[in-house]
Amino acid sequence: GDQVEQSPSALSLHEGTGSALRCNFTTTMRAVQWFQQNSRGSLINLFYLASGTKENGRLKSTFNSKESYSTLHIRDAQLEDSGTYFCAAAPTGANTGKLTFGHGTILRVHP
Amino acid sequence: NSKVIQTPRYLVKGQGQKAKMRCIPEKGHPVVFWYQQNKNNEFKFLINFQNQEVLQQIDMTEKRFSAECPSNSPCSLEIQSSEAGDSALYLCASSLRGRDTEVFFGKGTRLTVV
């Protein structure tokens, strides 16, 4: 079965508001990455976390490996934040760094 | 952000034709990954390399795809005989180590098999 369950699958936000995306893992993960994929398909790195919390501008991400989840918080959403967001993680014990991706959250920010 | 270079950006092939795409990893990154992303946003790991050696690959890659990462040349992924179901975005990524390190993706090659 799926090792990475991402929610919500779609999200609509007014400019200036915020929300959270979440990934639950059904197996223990070593680290998690969050990406934004733009309309042309480019995957932009947002965060890499082996544990704890990181913040970058209007984005903040947390990875709790013990409780098997990660979150991505967006605040003060802007139009350019629209896109598809993916979490991806590497299971503990995997030796080659292969990532397992969530199914993505399609974010639309509107005026 | 990423310095992984993929060519071509778009590729159109007929069924049964070969489809070849290339990737130059970020400088100093010995580990290269190939993933396939379908229209349902599902990512499928295909193969990864450390320098020229294959680390891991899936059955499909073993049978219908060929991939290599020769020294001093771009890495490549080739589908021997394209099928309609191969239409997808093919993403190359590189990293400093095989695990416990951030992975950086190229912009992808979008393959359409007609």
Coordinates of C-alpha atoms in Angstrom, one line a residue:
Chain A
G1 CA 0.0 0.0 0.0
D2 CA 0.9 3.7 -0.1
Q3 CA 3.6 4.6 2.3
V4 CA 2.8 8.4 2.0
E5 CA -0.7 9.7 2.5
Q6 CA -0.9 13.4 1.6
S7 CA -3.8 15.7 2.4
P8 CA -5.8 17.6 1.3
S9 CA -5.7 16.6 -2.4
A10 CA -6.8 20.2 -3.3
L11 CA -7.0 23.5 -1.5
S12 CA -8.3 26.9 -2.5
L13 CA -7.1 30.0 -0.6
H14 CA -7.8 33.7 -0.7
E15 CA -4.8 35.8 -1.0
G16 CA -3.5 36.7 2.5
T17 CA -4.8 33.6 4.2
G18 CA -3.0 30.4 5.2
S19 CA -3.4 26.7 5.7
A20 CA -1.5 23.5 6.3
L21 CA -0.7 20.5 4.2
R22 CA 0.0 17.2 5.8
C23 CA 1.7 13.9 5.0
N24 CA 1.2 10.8 7.1
F25 CA 3.7 8.0 6.7
T26 CA 2.8 4.3 7.2
T27 CA 6.4 3.4 7.7
T28 CA 9.3 5.1 9.5
M29 CA 11.0 7.6 7.3
R30 CA 14.6 9.0 7.6
A31 CA 13.8 12.4 6.2
V32 CA 11.2 14.3 4.2
Q33 CA 11.4 16.8 1.4
W34 CA 8.7 19.2 0.3
F35 CA 8.5 20.5 -3.3
Q36 CA 6.4 22.9 -5.2
Q37 CA 5.7 21.9 -8.8
N38 CA 4.8 24.8 -11.1
S39 CA 2.7 24.8 -14.2
R40 CA 5.6 23.9 -16.4
G41 CA 6.5 20.9 -14.4
S42 CA 9.6 22.1 -12.5
L43 CA 10.0 20.8 -9.0
I44 CA 11.2 23.5 -6.7
N45 CA 12.8 22.4 -3.4
L46 CA 11.1 24.0 -0.4
F47 CA 12.4 22.0 2.6
Y48 CA 14.6 19.1 3.5
L49 CA 14.1 17.9 7.1
A50 CA 15.6 15.0 9.0
S51 CA 13.7 16.2 12.1
G52 CA 12.3 19.3 13.8
T53 CA 11.0 22.4 12.2
K54 CA 12.3 24.8 9.5
E55 CA 11.0 28.1 8.4
N56 CA 11.6 30.1 5.2
G57 CA 9.6 33.3 4.6
R58 CA 5.9 32.5 4.6
L59 CA 6.5 28.7 4.7
K60 CA 7.2 26.5 7.7
S61 CA 7.6 22.8 7.8
T62 CA 7.8 20.2 10.6
F63 CA 8.8 16.6 10.5
N64 CA 8.0 14.3 13.4
S65 CA 9.6 10.9 12.6
K66 CA 8.4 9.3 15.8
E67 CA 4.8 10.1 15.1
S68 CA 5.3 9.6 11.3
Y69 CA 4.0 12.8 9.8
S70 CA 5.2 16.0 8.3
T71 CA 3.4 19.3 7.8
L72 CA 3.8 22.3 5.5
H73 CA 2.3 25.6 6.7
I74 CA 1.7 28.5 4.3
R75 CA 0.8 31.9 5.6
D76 CA -0.2 35.1 3.8
A77 CA -0.7 33.1 0.6
Q78 CA 0.2 34.9 -2.6
L79 CA -1.0 34.2 -6.2
E80 CA 2.5 32.8 -7.1
D81 CA 2.1 30.1 -4.4
S82 CA -0.4 28.4 -6.7
G83 CA 0.8 25.0 -7.9
T84 CA 1.0 21.4 -6.8
Y85 CA 2.8 20.6 -3.6
F86 CA 4.4 17.2 -2.9
C87 CA 6.0 15.7 0.1
A88 CA 8.6 12.9 -0.5
A89 CA 10.4 10.7 2.0
A90 CA 12.9 8.0 2.2
P91 CA 12.1 5.0 4.3
T92 CA 14.4 4.0 7.1
G93 CA 16.6 1.1 6.0
A94 CA 16.4 2.1 2.3
N95 CA 20.0 2.3 1.2
T96 CA 19.8 4.1 -2.1
G97 CA 17.9 7.2 -1.3
K98 CA 14.9 6.4 -3.4
L99 CA 12.1 8.7 -2.5
T100 CA 8.4 7.8 -2.1
F101 CA 6.1 10.7 -3.0
G102 CA 2.7 11.7 -1.8
H103 CA 0.0 12.2 -4.4
G104 CA 0.2 16.0 -4.2
T105 CA -1.9 18.9 -3.0
I106 CA -3.2 21.2 -5.8
L107 CA -3.2 24.7 -4.3
R108 CA -5.0 27.5 -6.0
V109 CA -4.6 31.0 -4.5
H110 CA -7.2 33.5 -5.8
P111 CA -7.7 37.3 -5.3
Chain B
N1 CA 17.4 26.5 -7.2
S2 CA 18.3 23.3 -9.1
K3 CA 21.2 23.0 -11.5
V4 CA 20.2 19.7 -13.0
I5 CA 19.9 20.0 -16.7
Q6 CA 17.5 17.8 -18.7
T7 CA 17.1 17.7 -22.5
P8 CA 15.0 17.8 -24.5
R9 CA 12.1 19.5 -22.6
Y10 CA 9.6 17.9 -24.9
L11 CA 9.8 14.7 -26.9
V12 CA 7.1 13.2 -29.3
K13 CA 7.5 9.7 -30.5
G14 CA 5.4 7.1 -32.4
Q15 CA 4.6 3.8 -30.8
G16 CA 7.5 1.4 -31.3
Q17 CA 10.1 4.2 -31.7
K18 CA 13.1 4.7 -29.4
A19 CA 12.9 7.7 -27.0
K20 CA 16.1 9.0 -25.5
M21 CA 16.5 11.8 -22.9
R22 CA 19.5 13.2 -21.2
C23 CA 20.5 14.6 -17.9
I24 CA 23.5 16.5 -16.6
P25 CA 23.5 16.2 -12.8
E26 CA 24.5 19.1 -10.5
K27 CA 28.2 19.5 -10.4
G28 CA 29.8 17.3 -7.7
H29 CA 26.7 15.1 -7.3
P30 CA 27.6 11.5 -7.9
V31 CA 24.1 10.1 -7.4
V32 CA 21.5 10.4 -10.2
F33 CA 17.9 9.3 -10.1
W34 CA 15.3 8.9 -12.8
Y35 CA 11.6 9.1 -12.0
Q36 CA 8.4 8.9 -14.1
Q37 CA 5.5 11.2 -13.2
N38 CA 2.2 10.3 -14.9
K39 CA -0.8 12.5 -15.5
N40 CA -2.3 11.4 -12.1
N41 CA 0.7 12.9 -10.3
E42 CA 2.0 9.5 -9.4
F43 CA 5.8 9.3 -9.2
K44 CA 7.5 6.0 -10.1
F45 CA 11.1 5.5 -9.3
L46 CA 12.9 4.0 -12.3
I47 CA 16.6 3.7 -11.6
N48 CA 19.5 5.4 -9.7
F49 CA 23.2 5.5 -10.2
Q50 CA 26.3 6.3 -8.1
N51 CA 28.8 7.5 -10.6
Q52 CA 28.6 4.9 -13.3
E53 CA 27.2 2.0 -11.2
V54 CA 23.5 1.2 -11.0
L55 CA 22.3 1.2 -7.3
Q56 CA 18.7 0.1 -7.8
Q57 CA 16.2 -0.3 -10.6
I58 CA 12.7 -1.6 -11.1
D59 CA 11.7 -4.5 -13.3
M60 CA 10.2 -2.3 -16.0
T61 CA 13.5 -0.4 -16.3
E62 CA 15.4 -3.6 -16.6
K63 CA 13.2 -4.9 -19.4
R64 CA 12.2 -2.0 -21.7
F65 CA 14.4 0.9 -20.6
S66 CA 18.2 1.3 -20.8
A67 CA 20.0 3.9 -18.7
E68 CA 23.6 4.8 -18.2
C69 CA 25.7 7.5 -16.6
P70 CA 29.1 7.3 -18.4
S71 CA 31.9 9.3 -16.9
N72 CA 32.4 12.8 -18.5
S73 CA 29.1 12.5 -20.5
P74 CA 25.5 13.2 -19.7
C75 CA 23.4 10.5 -18.1
S76 CA 20.7 9.1 -20.4
L77 CA 17.4 7.2 -20.2
E78 CA 16.2 5.4 -23.3
I79 CA 12.9 3.6 -23.9
Q80 CA 13.7 0.9 -26.5
S81 CA 10.2 0.7 -28.0
S82 CA 7.8 3.4 -26.8
E83 CA 4.3 2.5 -25.8
A84 CA 1.3 4.9 -25.3
G85 CA 1.5 4.2 -21.5
D86 CA 5.0 5.7 -21.5
S87 CA 3.7 9.2 -22.1
A88 CA 4.7 11.0 -18.9
L89 CA 7.1 13.6 -17.4
Y90 CA 10.5 12.0 -16.9
L91 CA 12.4 13.7 -14.1
C92 CA 16.1 13.4 -13.4
A93 CA 17.5 14.2 -10.0
S94 CA 20.9 14.3 -8.3
S95 CA 22.3 14.3 -4.8
L96 CA 25.5 14.4 -3.0
R97 CA 25.0 11.0 -1.4
G98 CA 22.6 8.1 -2.0
R99 CA 20.7 8.8 1.2
D100 CA 20.3 11.3 4.1
T101 CA 20.7 14.2 1.7
E102 CA 18.6 16.6 -0.2
V103 CA 17.7 15.6 -3.8
F104 CA 17.5 18.2 -6.6
F105 CA 15.4 17.7 -9.7
G106 CA 15.7 18.9 -13.3
K107 CA 12.8 20.5 -15.2
G108 CA 11.9 17.2 -16.8
T109 CA 11.4 15.8 -20.3
R110 CA 7.8 15.5 -21.2
L111 CA 7.3 12.5 -23.5
T112 CA 4.3 12.0 -25.6
V113 CA 3.9 8.7 -27.4
V114 CA 1.4 9.0 -30.3

